[in-house]
Short mmCIF file of C-alpha atoms and ligand atoms in Angstrom, two decimals:
data_model
loop_
_atom_site.label_atom_id
_atom_site.label_comp_id
_atom_site.label_asym_id
_atom_site.label_seq_id
_atom_site.Cartn_x
_atom_site.Cartn_y
_atom_site.Cartn_z
CA UNK A 799 44.58 21.63 -80.63
CA UNK A 800 46.09 18.16 -80.43
CA UNK A 801 46.37 16.03 -77.34
CA UNK A 802 49.74 15.17 -75.85
CA UNK A 803 48.39 11.87 -74.59
CA UNK A 804 45.24 9.83 -75.04
CA UNK A 805 44.47 6.97 -72.68
CA UNK A 806 42.20 4.60 -74.52
CA UNK A 807 40.40 1.31 -73.98
CA UNK A 808 39.89 1.58 -70.22
CA UNK A 809 37.07 1.76 -67.71
CA UNK A 810 37.19 5.11 -65.93
CA UNK A 811 36.18 5.15 -62.28
CA UNK A 812 35.35 8.34 -60.45
CA UNK A 813 33.87 9.02 -57.03
CA UNK A 814 30.40 8.80 -58.51
CA UNK A 815 30.58 6.57 -61.59
CA UNK A 816 32.07 3.62 -63.36
CA UNK A 817 31.94 4.82 -66.96
CA UNK A 818 31.33 2.57 -69.96
CA UNK A 819 34.29 0.74 -71.33
CA UNK A 820 36.21 2.68 -73.94
CA UNK A 821 35.68 6.31 -72.94
CA UNK A 822 38.99 7.97 -73.76
CA UNK A 823 40.91 10.54 -71.74
CA UNK A 824 42.44 13.38 -73.74
CA UNK A 825 45.36 15.07 -71.98
CA UNK A 826 47.02 18.34 -72.87
CA UNK A 827 49.69 20.25 -70.92
CA UNK A 828 49.38 17.94 -67.94
CA UNK A 829 45.64 18.42 -67.55
CA UNK A 830 42.66 16.33 -68.54
CA UNK A 831 41.11 18.30 -71.35
CA UNK A 832 38.21 16.01 -72.23
CA UNK A 833 36.64 12.59 -71.95
CA UNK A 834 35.04 11.18 -75.06
CA UNK A 835 35.07 8.63 -77.82
CA UNK A 836 37.13 8.63 -80.99
CA UNK A 837 39.29 11.55 -79.81
CA UNK A 838 41.39 12.98 -82.67
CA UNK A 839 45.00 11.79 -82.83
CA UNK A 840 47.96 13.63 -84.27
CA UNK A 841 51.28 12.11 -85.16
CA UNK A 842 52.74 13.51 -81.95
CA UNK A 843 49.99 12.18 -79.70
CA UNK A 844 51.12 9.44 -77.35
CA UNK A 845 48.59 6.64 -76.90
CA UNK A 846 48.34 4.40 -73.85
CA UNK A 847 46.16 1.33 -74.25
CA UNK A 848 44.57 0.48 -70.90
CA UNK A 849 43.66 -2.98 -72.27
CA UNK A 850 40.15 -2.91 -70.82
CA UNK A 851 41.36 -2.32 -67.26
CA UNK A 852 40.11 0.11 -64.65
CA UNK A 853 41.52 3.62 -64.53
CA UNK A 854 41.28 5.45 -61.22
CA UNK A 855 42.50 8.92 -60.21
CA UNK A 856 46.07 9.10 -58.95
CA UNK A 857 46.11 8.38 -55.24
CA UNK A 858 46.06 11.23 -52.76
CA UNK A 859 47.70 10.01 -49.56
CA UNK A 860 46.81 12.70 -47.07
CA UNK A 861 48.86 11.34 -44.17
CA UNK A 862 52.53 10.44 -44.64
CA UNK A 863 55.62 11.17 -42.57
CA UNK A 864 58.73 11.82 -44.67
CA UNK A 865 62.03 13.23 -43.46
CA UNK A 866 60.80 14.10 -40.00
CA UNK A 867 63.25 14.66 -37.18
CA UNK A 868 61.66 11.92 -35.08
CA UNK A 869 62.22 9.20 -37.71
CA UNK A 870 65.70 9.86 -39.05
CA UNK A 871 66.31 6.33 -40.31
CA UNK A 872 63.23 6.03 -42.46
CA UNK A 873 62.35 7.72 -45.70
CA UNK A 874 63.61 10.97 -47.00
CA UNK A 875 61.65 12.67 -49.76
CA UNK A 876 63.46 10.83 -52.51
CA UNK A 877 62.69 7.34 -51.27
CA UNK A 878 59.27 8.10 -49.79
CA UNK A 879 57.88 9.81 -52.88
CA UNK A 880 59.44 7.20 -55.16
CA UNK A 881 57.60 4.57 -53.18
CA UNK A 882 54.39 6.59 -53.55
CA UNK A 883 54.42 6.56 -57.36
CA UNK A 884 55.39 2.88 -57.44
CA UNK A 885 52.06 2.22 -55.75
CA UNK A 886 49.88 4.65 -57.70
CA UNK A 887 49.98 7.66 -55.38
CA UNK A 888 50.61 10.94 -57.16
CA UNK A 889 50.00 13.35 -54.28
CA UNK A 890 51.17 13.10 -50.69
CA UNK A 891 50.45 15.41 -47.80
CA UNK A 892 53.28 15.21 -45.30
CA UNK A 893 54.08 17.15 -42.15
CA UNK A 894 56.15 20.09 -41.02
CA UNK A 895 56.55 19.54 -37.31
CA UNK A 896 56.91 22.38 -34.82
CA UNK A 897 59.07 21.74 -31.75
CA UNK A 898 57.47 22.63 -28.40
CA UNK A 899 60.28 25.05 -27.72
CA UNK A 900 59.63 27.04 -30.90
CA UNK A 901 57.47 30.14 -30.63
CA UNK A 902 57.35 30.68 -34.36
CA UNK A 903 56.44 28.00 -36.90
CA UNK A 904 57.91 29.82 -39.88
CA UNK A 905 61.49 28.50 -39.58
CA UNK A 906 60.26 24.94 -39.25
CA UNK A 907 58.00 25.26 -42.29
CA UNK A 908 60.90 26.69 -44.25
CA UNK A 909 63.12 23.83 -43.13
CA UNK A 910 60.57 21.19 -44.22
CA UNK A 911 60.17 22.94 -47.57
CA UNK A 912 63.93 22.67 -48.06
CA UNK A 913 63.88 18.97 -47.33
CA UNK A 914 61.29 18.35 -50.04
CA UNK A 915 62.34 20.82 -52.71
CA UNK A 916 63.50 19.09 -55.90
CA UNK A 917 63.48 15.79 -54.03
CA UNK A 918 59.98 14.56 -54.75
CA UNK A 919 58.75 12.21 -57.44
CA UNK A 920 55.14 13.13 -56.72
CA UNK A 921 53.22 16.31 -55.95
CA UNK A 922 53.08 17.23 -52.31
CA UNK A 923 51.86 19.54 -49.62
CA UNK A 924 52.34 20.00 -45.91
CA UNK A 925 50.17 19.92 -42.83
CA UNK A 926 51.60 21.74 -39.85
CA UNK A 927 51.99 19.79 -36.61
CA UNK A 928 51.22 22.38 -33.95
CA UNK A 929 52.77 21.59 -30.59
CA UNK A 930 53.00 25.11 -29.16
CA UNK A 931 50.07 27.14 -30.53
CA UNK A 932 50.91 30.55 -29.10
CA UNK A 933 48.55 33.51 -29.69
CA UNK A 934 51.01 35.09 -32.10
CA UNK A 935 51.28 31.91 -34.15
CA UNK A 936 47.54 31.57 -34.32
CA UNK A 937 46.86 35.24 -35.05
CA UNK A 938 49.76 36.24 -37.28
CA UNK A 939 51.43 33.14 -38.66
CA UNK A 940 48.49 30.88 -39.45
CA UNK A 941 46.90 33.42 -41.86
CA UNK A 942 50.27 33.72 -43.58
CA UNK A 943 50.66 29.95 -43.91
CA UNK A 944 47.13 29.65 -45.28
CA UNK A 945 47.98 32.26 -47.90
CA UNK A 946 51.01 30.12 -48.77
CA UNK A 947 48.93 27.00 -49.26
CA UNK A 948 49.39 25.23 -45.93
CA UNK A 949 45.76 24.98 -44.91
CA UNK A 950 45.68 22.17 -42.36
CA UNK A 951 47.15 21.32 -38.98
CA UNK A 952 47.60 18.16 -36.96
CA UNK A 953 47.10 18.19 -33.20
CA UNK A 954 48.12 15.47 -30.78
CA UNK A 955 46.29 14.51 -27.61
CA UNK A 956 49.11 12.17 -26.63
CA UNK A 957 52.94 11.89 -26.85
CA UNK A 958 54.74 14.11 -24.33
CA UNK A 959 56.71 16.20 -26.85
CA UNK A 960 53.67 16.85 -29.00
CA UNK A 961 50.48 16.81 -26.99
CA UNK A 962 48.11 19.68 -26.30
CA UNK A 963 45.80 20.08 -23.31
CA UNK A 964 42.09 20.69 -23.68
CA UNK A 965 42.31 24.47 -23.42
CA UNK A 966 44.95 24.54 -26.14
CA UNK A 967 42.82 22.24 -28.28
CA UNK A 968 39.85 24.55 -27.80
CA UNK A 969 41.82 27.61 -28.76
CA UNK A 970 43.16 26.01 -31.92
CA UNK A 971 39.70 24.78 -32.86
CA UNK A 972 38.32 28.30 -32.47
CA UNK A 973 41.10 29.64 -34.69
CA UNK A 974 40.37 26.94 -37.22
CA UNK A 975 36.74 27.98 -37.30
CA UNK A 976 37.69 31.61 -37.75
CA UNK A 977 40.46 31.13 -40.31
CA UNK A 978 39.13 28.09 -42.16
CA UNK A 979 42.02 25.68 -41.85
CA UNK A 980 41.39 21.93 -41.54
CA UNK A 981 42.19 20.28 -38.21
CA UNK A 982 43.41 16.70 -37.90
CA UNK A 983 43.56 15.14 -34.45
CA UNK A 984 45.46 12.18 -33.04
CA UNK A 985 43.00 11.01 -30.40
CA UNK A 986 44.34 8.84 -27.59
CA UNK A 987 44.17 9.59 -23.86
CA UNK A 988 47.71 10.34 -22.80
CA UNK A 989 47.33 9.72 -19.06
CA UNK A 990 45.77 6.29 -19.53
CA UNK A 991 48.73 5.32 -21.71
CA UNK A 992 51.33 6.72 -19.29
CA UNK A 993 49.79 5.03 -16.30
CA UNK A 994 49.64 1.62 -17.95
CA UNK A 995 53.10 2.01 -19.45
CA UNK A 996 54.68 2.79 -16.07
CA UNK A 997 52.92 -0.11 -14.41
CA UNK A 998 53.82 -2.53 -17.21
CA UNK A 999 57.42 -1.47 -16.96
CA UNK A 1000 57.46 -1.97 -13.21
CA UNK A 1001 56.12 -5.49 -13.77
CA UNK A 1002 58.79 -6.23 -16.39
CA UNK A 1003 56.38 -6.34 -19.32
CA UNK A 1004 58.35 -4.41 -21.90
CA UNK A 1005 58.48 -6.46 -25.08
CA UNK A 1006 56.75 -5.11 -28.20
CA UNK A 1007 53.47 -6.93 -27.60
CA UNK A 1008 52.88 -4.79 -24.52
CA UNK A 1009 52.74 -1.72 -26.73
CA UNK A 1010 49.21 -2.89 -27.64
CA UNK A 1011 48.36 -3.55 -23.99
CA UNK A 1012 49.50 -0.05 -23.03
CA UNK A 1013 47.12 1.71 -25.45
CA UNK A 1014 43.74 0.01 -25.04
CA UNK A 1015 40.72 0.92 -27.13
CA UNK A 1016 39.26 2.82 -24.21
CA UNK A 1017 42.10 5.37 -24.53
CA UNK A 1018 41.10 6.01 -28.15
CA UNK A 1019 37.44 5.94 -27.22
CA UNK A 1020 37.71 8.58 -24.51
CA UNK A 1021 39.87 10.95 -26.54
CA UNK A 1022 37.65 10.58 -29.60
CA UNK A 1023 34.53 11.44 -27.63
CA UNK A 1024 36.34 14.35 -26.00
CA UNK A 1025 37.62 15.90 -29.22
CA UNK A 1026 34.21 15.50 -30.88
CA UNK A 1027 32.70 17.33 -27.89
CA UNK A 1028 35.24 20.14 -28.18
CA UNK A 1029 34.60 20.37 -31.92
CA UNK A 1030 30.86 20.43 -31.35
CA UNK A 1031 31.18 23.15 -28.73
CA UNK A 1032 33.29 25.32 -31.03
CA UNK A 1033 31.36 24.41 -34.20
CA UNK A 1034 34.58 23.34 -35.91
CA UNK A 1035 35.07 20.63 -38.55
CA UNK A 1036 37.72 18.07 -37.62
CA UNK A 1037 39.20 14.85 -38.96
CA UNK A 1038 40.24 12.19 -36.48
CA UNK A 1039 43.24 10.41 -37.93
CA UNK A 1040 44.17 6.71 -37.99
CA UNK A 1041 41.13 5.29 -36.21
CA UNK A 1042 41.43 1.70 -35.07
CA UNK A 1043 38.53 0.92 -32.71
CA UNK A 1044 34.86 0.36 -33.25
CA UNK A 1045 33.91 1.93 -29.92
CA UNK A 1046 35.63 5.15 -30.95
CA UNK A 1047 34.33 4.99 -34.50
CA UNK A 1048 30.78 4.81 -33.18
CA UNK A 1049 31.15 8.31 -31.71
CA UNK A 1050 32.06 9.56 -35.19
CA UNK A 1051 29.10 7.79 -36.75
CA UNK A 1052 26.73 9.18 -34.17
CA UNK A 1053 28.08 12.72 -34.66
CA UNK A 1054 27.71 12.37 -38.41
CA UNK A 1055 24.11 11.25 -37.97
CA UNK A 1056 23.57 14.55 -36.16
CA UNK A 1057 25.16 16.27 -39.18
CA UNK A 1058 28.16 17.48 -37.18
CA UNK A 1059 31.19 18.02 -39.45
CA UNK A 1060 33.23 15.18 -37.97
CA UNK A 1061 35.46 13.27 -40.35
CA UNK A 1062 37.58 10.21 -39.74
CA UNK A 1063 40.46 8.38 -41.32
CA UNK A 1064 41.62 4.80 -41.09
CA UNK A 1065 44.71 3.12 -42.49
CA UNK A 1066 45.71 -0.24 -43.99
CA UNK A 1067 47.23 -1.51 -40.74
CA UNK A 1068 43.82 -1.32 -39.04
CA UNK A 1069 42.17 -3.34 -41.79
CA UNK A 1070 44.77 -6.06 -42.16
CA UNK A 1071 47.03 -6.49 -39.11
CA UNK A 1072 46.39 -7.78 -35.59
CA UNK A 1073 48.32 -7.39 -32.34
CA UNK A 1074 49.65 -10.95 -32.53
CA UNK A 1075 52.12 -9.52 -35.04
CA UNK A 1076 53.74 -7.68 -32.14
CA UNK A 1077 54.89 -11.00 -30.71
CA UNK A 1078 57.50 -11.31 -33.45
CA UNK A 1079 58.72 -14.62 -34.77
CA UNK A 1080 60.43 -17.67 -33.25
CA UNK A 1081 63.64 -16.53 -34.84
CA UNK A 1082 63.38 -12.94 -33.65
CA UNK A 1083 60.96 -11.97 -30.94
CA UNK A 1084 61.86 -8.32 -31.34
CA UNK A 1085 60.52 -8.41 -34.90
CA UNK A 1086 57.21 -7.37 -33.41
CA UNK A 1087 58.77 -3.89 -33.33
CA UNK A 1088 58.10 -3.70 -37.07
CA UNK A 1089 54.40 -3.41 -36.29
CA UNK A 1090 54.57 -0.94 -33.41
CA UNK A 1091 52.33 1.95 -34.38
CA UNK A 1092 49.85 4.13 -32.57
CA UNK A 1093 47.03 3.58 -32.07
CA UNK A 1094 48.26 0.00 -31.80
CA UNK A 1095 47.15 -3.01 -33.77
CA UNK A 1096 44.05 -4.43 -32.14
CA UNK A 1097 43.54 -7.95 -30.85
CA UNK A 1098 40.52 -9.45 -32.57
CA UNK A 1099 39.57 -10.10 -36.22
CA UNK A 1100 36.25 -8.48 -35.28
CA UNK A 1101 38.17 -5.22 -34.79
CA UNK A 1102 39.32 -5.40 -38.40
CA UNK A 1103 35.80 -6.17 -39.58
CA UNK A 1104 34.50 -3.10 -37.77
CA UNK A 1105 36.97 -0.89 -39.61
CA UNK A 1106 35.90 -2.47 -42.91
CA UNK A 1107 32.31 -1.54 -42.06
CA UNK A 1108 33.39 2.06 -41.54
CA UNK A 1109 35.12 1.94 -44.93
CA UNK A 1110 32.01 0.65 -46.67
CA UNK A 1111 29.32 2.65 -44.90
CA UNK A 1112 30.87 6.09 -45.29
CA UNK A 1113 32.00 6.74 -41.71
CA UNK A 1114 35.57 7.17 -42.93
CA UNK A 1115 36.25 10.05 -45.23
CA UNK A 1116 39.87 9.16 -45.96
CA UNK A 1117 41.99 6.04 -46.17
CA UNK A 1118 45.61 7.10 -45.70
CA UNK A 1119 48.79 5.17 -45.11
CA UNK A 1120 50.17 7.03 -42.08
CA UNK A 1121 53.43 5.94 -43.67
CA UNK A 1122 55.77 6.42 -40.70
CA UNK A 1123 59.06 4.83 -41.61
CA UNK A 1124 61.78 3.63 -39.28
CA UNK A 1125 64.38 1.14 -40.41
CA UNK A 1126 64.14 -2.12 -38.47
CA UNK A 1127 67.76 -3.16 -38.45
CA UNK A 1128 69.25 0.14 -37.39
CA UNK A 1129 70.45 1.33 -34.00
CA UNK A 1130 68.64 4.64 -34.54
CA UNK A 1131 65.49 2.99 -35.91
CA UNK A 1132 63.28 0.29 -34.42
CA UNK A 1133 66.32 -1.10 -32.56
CA UNK A 1134 66.14 1.89 -30.24
CA UNK A 1135 63.75 -0.38 -28.39
CA UNK A 1136 66.44 -2.97 -27.68
CA UNK A 1137 69.17 -2.14 -25.21
CA UNK A 1138 71.69 -4.60 -23.77
CA UNK A 1139 69.49 -7.44 -24.98
CA UNK A 1140 66.40 -6.09 -23.22
CA UNK A 1141 63.35 -5.13 -25.27
CA UNK A 1142 61.67 -1.88 -24.30
CA UNK A 1143 58.67 -1.10 -26.44
CA UNK A 1144 58.35 2.46 -25.15
CA UNK A 1145 61.59 3.36 -26.96
CA UNK A 1146 60.56 1.86 -30.29
CA UNK A 1147 59.79 4.59 -32.86
CA UNK A 1148 56.11 4.33 -33.74
CA UNK A 1149 54.90 3.66 -37.23
CA UNK A 1150 54.69 1.32 -40.18
CA UNK A 1151 55.54 1.94 -43.82
CA UNK A 1152 52.67 1.72 -46.30
CA UNK A 1153 52.59 4.50 -48.88
CA UNK A 1154 53.27 2.07 -51.74
CA UNK A 1155 50.96 -0.74 -50.66
CA UNK A 1156 47.96 1.42 -49.67
CA UNK A 1157 46.17 1.45 -53.03
CA UNK A 1158 46.80 -2.17 -54.05
CA UNK A 1159 45.65 -3.44 -50.64
CA UNK A 1160 42.33 -1.60 -50.74
CA UNK A 1161 41.77 -2.09 -54.47
CA UNK A 1162 41.92 -5.85 -53.88
CA UNK A 1163 38.62 -5.60 -52.03
CA UNK A 1164 36.90 -3.06 -54.27
CA UNK A 1165 34.69 -4.11 -57.12
CA UNK A 1166 31.28 -4.81 -58.51
CA UNK A 1167 31.08 -8.39 -57.30
CA UNK A 1168 28.73 -9.45 -54.53
CA UNK A 1169 31.55 -10.24 -52.15
CA UNK A 1170 33.44 -6.98 -52.74
CA UNK A 1171 33.92 -5.14 -49.47
CA UNK A 1172 33.52 -1.74 -51.10
CA UNK A 1173 32.44 -0.31 -54.42
CA UNK A 1174 34.93 1.04 -56.92
CA UNK A 1175 33.48 4.52 -56.43
CA UNK A 1176 33.99 4.26 -52.69
CA UNK A 1177 37.60 3.23 -53.37
CA UNK A 1178 38.08 6.46 -55.31
CA UNK A 1179 36.35 8.57 -52.65
CA UNK A 1180 38.51 7.20 -49.86
CA UNK A 1181 41.87 7.14 -51.57
CA UNK A 1182 41.69 10.20 -53.72
CA UNK A 1183 38.66 12.44 -54.19
CA UNK A 1184 37.59 12.99 -50.59
CA UNK A 1185 41.07 13.71 -49.21
CA UNK A 1186 41.47 16.15 -52.11
CA UNK A 1187 38.24 17.92 -51.14
CA UNK A 1188 38.91 17.92 -47.42
CA UNK A 1189 42.40 19.35 -47.84
CA UNK A 1190 41.78 22.02 -50.43
CA UNK A 1191 42.74 20.30 -53.68
CA UNK A 1192 39.30 20.02 -55.22
CA UNK A 1193 39.30 20.91 -58.91
CA UNK A 1194 42.96 19.92 -59.29
CA UNK A 1195 43.42 16.50 -57.73
CA UNK A 1196 41.24 13.47 -57.06
CA UNK A 1197 39.05 13.08 -60.12
CA UNK A 1198 39.13 12.16 -63.77
CA UNK A 1199 37.34 15.12 -65.26
CA UNK A 1200 38.17 18.04 -67.55
CA UNK A 1201 40.34 20.64 -65.83
CA UNK A 1202 41.85 18.23 -63.30
CA UNK A 1203 45.51 17.35 -63.28
CA UNK A 1204 46.06 14.27 -65.42
CA UNK A 1205 47.00 12.03 -62.49
CA UNK A 1206 45.94 8.47 -63.21
CA UNK A 1207 46.41 4.89 -62.14
CA UNK A 1208 45.95 2.34 -64.87
CA UNK A 1209 45.48 -1.11 -63.38
CA UNK A 1210 45.89 -4.49 -65.05
CA UNK A 1211 42.97 -6.17 -66.77
CA UNK A 1212 41.83 -9.14 -64.69
CA UNK A 1213 42.83 -11.53 -67.46
CA UNK A 1214 46.46 -10.55 -66.91
CA UNK A 1215 46.28 -10.72 -63.13
CA UNK A 1216 44.93 -14.18 -62.42
CA UNK A 1217 47.52 -14.94 -59.75
CA UNK A 1218 47.62 -11.45 -58.23
CA UNK A 1219 50.83 -9.92 -56.90
CA UNK A 1220 52.71 -11.04 -53.82
CA UNK A 1221 53.89 -8.07 -51.77
CA UNK A 1222 57.62 -8.39 -51.21
CA UNK A 1223 60.01 -5.93 -49.66
CA UNK A 1224 62.47 -6.49 -52.50
CA UNK A 1225 59.98 -5.03 -54.98
CA UNK A 1226 59.13 -1.90 -53.02
CA UNK A 1227 60.78 1.48 -53.42
CA UNK A 1228 60.81 2.96 -49.93
CA UNK A 1229 63.91 3.45 -47.83
CA UNK A 1230 62.81 1.13 -45.03
CA UNK A 1231 64.06 -2.44 -44.76
CA UNK A 1232 60.71 -4.22 -44.38
CA UNK A 1233 57.02 -4.19 -45.14
CA UNK A 1234 54.46 -5.45 -42.62
CA UNK A 1235 52.55 -6.94 -45.57
CA UNK A 1236 55.39 -9.26 -46.70
CA UNK A 1237 53.95 -12.32 -48.44
CA UNK A 1238 50.38 -11.02 -48.75
CA UNK A 1239 48.81 -11.42 -52.17
CA UNK A 1240 46.93 -8.49 -53.65
CA UNK A 1241 44.67 -8.86 -56.66
CA UNK A 1242 46.17 -6.12 -58.76
CA UNK A 1243 48.90 -3.52 -58.94
CA UNK A 1244 49.20 -0.24 -60.83
CA UNK A 1245 50.48 -1.00 -64.31
CA UNK A 1246 51.03 2.70 -64.98
CA UNK A 1247 51.07 5.73 -62.71
CA UNK A 1248 50.63 9.01 -64.56
CA UNK A 1249 51.49 12.35 -62.97
CA UNK A 1250 50.24 15.44 -64.79
CA UNK A 1251 50.23 13.56 -68.08
CA UNK A 1252 53.66 11.96 -67.72
CA UNK A 1253 54.18 8.27 -67.09
CA UNK A 1254 56.13 8.07 -63.84
CA UNK A 1255 55.64 4.35 -63.16
CA UNK A 1256 55.58 1.66 -65.83
CA UNK A 1257 55.65 -1.66 -64.05
CA UNK A 1258 56.82 -3.70 -67.01
CA UNK A 1259 59.21 -1.31 -68.67
CA UNK A 1260 61.67 0.01 -66.20
CA UNK A 1261 59.46 0.61 -63.17
CA UNK A 1262 60.14 4.10 -61.89
CA UNK A 1263 60.18 6.44 -64.91
CA UNK A 1264 59.62 9.75 -63.15
CA UNK A 1265 62.28 12.19 -62.04
CA UNK A 1266 63.09 13.10 -58.48
CA UNK A 1267 62.38 16.77 -59.06
CA UNK A 1268 59.13 16.22 -60.98
CA UNK A 1269 56.87 16.62 -57.97
CA UNK A 1270 55.71 20.13 -57.21
CA UNK A 1271 54.58 21.79 -54.02
CA UNK A 1272 50.81 22.20 -54.02
CA UNK A 1273 49.61 25.50 -52.77
CA UNK A 1274 46.31 24.27 -51.38
CA UNK A 1275 43.13 26.24 -50.95
CA UNK A 1276 40.93 25.93 -47.91
CA UNK A 1277 39.47 22.48 -47.49
CA UNK A 1278 35.80 21.79 -47.76
CA UNK A 1279 33.58 19.92 -45.36
CA UNK A 1280 32.76 16.49 -46.72
CA UNK A 1281 30.58 15.15 -43.88
CA UNK A 1282 27.94 17.21 -42.07
CA UNK A 1283 27.97 20.98 -41.82
CA UNK A 1284 28.76 23.74 -39.39
CA UNK A 1285 26.06 25.74 -37.62
CA UNK A 1286 24.54 22.82 -35.71
CA UNK A 1287 23.16 23.49 -32.25
CA UNK A 1288 25.12 22.01 -29.35
CA UNK A 1289 23.46 19.14 -27.51
CA UNK A 1290 21.69 20.49 -24.43
CA UNK A 1291 22.30 24.19 -25.17
CA UNK A 1292 19.55 26.69 -25.84
CA UNK A 1293 19.16 27.71 -29.47
CA UNK A 1294 21.78 30.38 -30.09
CA UNK A 1295 23.18 30.05 -26.56
CA UNK A 1296 26.73 29.91 -27.89
CA UNK A 1297 26.33 33.44 -29.28
CA UNK A 1298 26.65 34.86 -25.77
CA UNK A 1299 30.32 33.98 -25.72
CA UNK A 1300 31.41 32.93 -29.26
N1 DUC B 2791 51.47 7.03 -34.99
C1 DUC B 2791 51.48 8.35 -35.09
O1 DUC B 2791 50.72 9.04 -34.43
N2 DUC B 2791 52.35 8.95 -35.91
C2 DUC B 2791 53.26 8.25 -36.67
C3 DUC B 2791 53.25 6.82 -36.53
C4 DUC B 2791 52.28 6.24 -35.63
O2 DUC B 2791 52.21 5.05 -35.49
ZN1 ZN B 2792 49.13 10.28 -35.14
ZN1 ZN B 2793 50.85 9.92 -38.49
#
């Protein structure tokens, strides 16, 4: 039994360990078959020398938007997934988005499958965005989707075409508890945002900077507390996506201390970018549109520091890109927010690209040095192993261990990366025409990305090596709770009180 590939001379990092230098990875039929020393070679065995560098599991980006109807100028599956592998991500979880007018989700799921089929460079799955959770969808269609490997939903508390009211949220949470799907929530208070937006508009404050003014931290704070309360009441695990504010994050931390199964995600933009970026440049004030995303970029470096604390101390379970691509210089992209020379932030499509830069940005701050912001193991947890567990990919994705898919990132040894890498749009592989991280230096970049034992990214020899149809749809199992557990009593209720009605 020979190996197809042996990766030698590296330092393997998993969610729990940094192994000794030189443990080899033996790969057969796309899977890791063993870790060991002096693995037997055959003439047909390919050898990759990691040159003493770190090897981490292929990235699992559990929050990307590709080929969605509401961002037609950004990435399709070809460009989005190509960008993923160029930055070390081997699995993406994207969205199939139900329209409010649809009373079945099956056609929309089928449509999103079609968009991705044979178009992806990396493995992929779908979350379902539920905007009209009718009883028949929840009772008949959700079990079917779960059996087909779509085991998570995203709910919105804001955005008119997407948002659910509290009673709808409660009903979906109760279904989630009964059926075992994972629930992601976009938590911002819709009415606060609408009120401020209308008043800003009336006062003529419509340029991109006012996007941040229209969605203050208190809107995230209130919605976060509310959804945690609804999840506590219904005893349902949730993950609050793209968190940006310390005041909101503290509710998560407090819930976790009580062992409630409340998870949270943050994204690169909330660790690195501030609202001043929304002011654009001298040359082009509208350029601030490039950084319009929701929740918005916050004002103070202390806000970034707070998110870094959540990264390091375990409050966040996942670190995703929320890659939400809209071309800047396109009438149907970010320029929708500019009409007859007037800037109107409320018409700017929300989102920033980031699927390719996610891993290098965070890896730059991971390490064993005193001033590292997070450990290497924590890097793996956040970017790969914990999203895999939460979204039903445990045992297949997110670790370097026998039986797992051979998805790897091989970084550069520090000796070959003294100057780091400057992030430049011209070197990225997405379909968008900018990166918000232009000019930033990261310490390292994936030298190789390996997907199921095949090299799909070789930075020095041709770059993208994978094929557009190499990525396969991942039929996911039910996710597992990573933080806390179900079965906790509700604050202020009698023991077992919920049993009267639940
Ligand atoms: N916010 C979202 O909720 N979705 C996509 C992009 C964004 O900024
Ligand atoms: Zn969102
Ligand atoms: Zn999103």
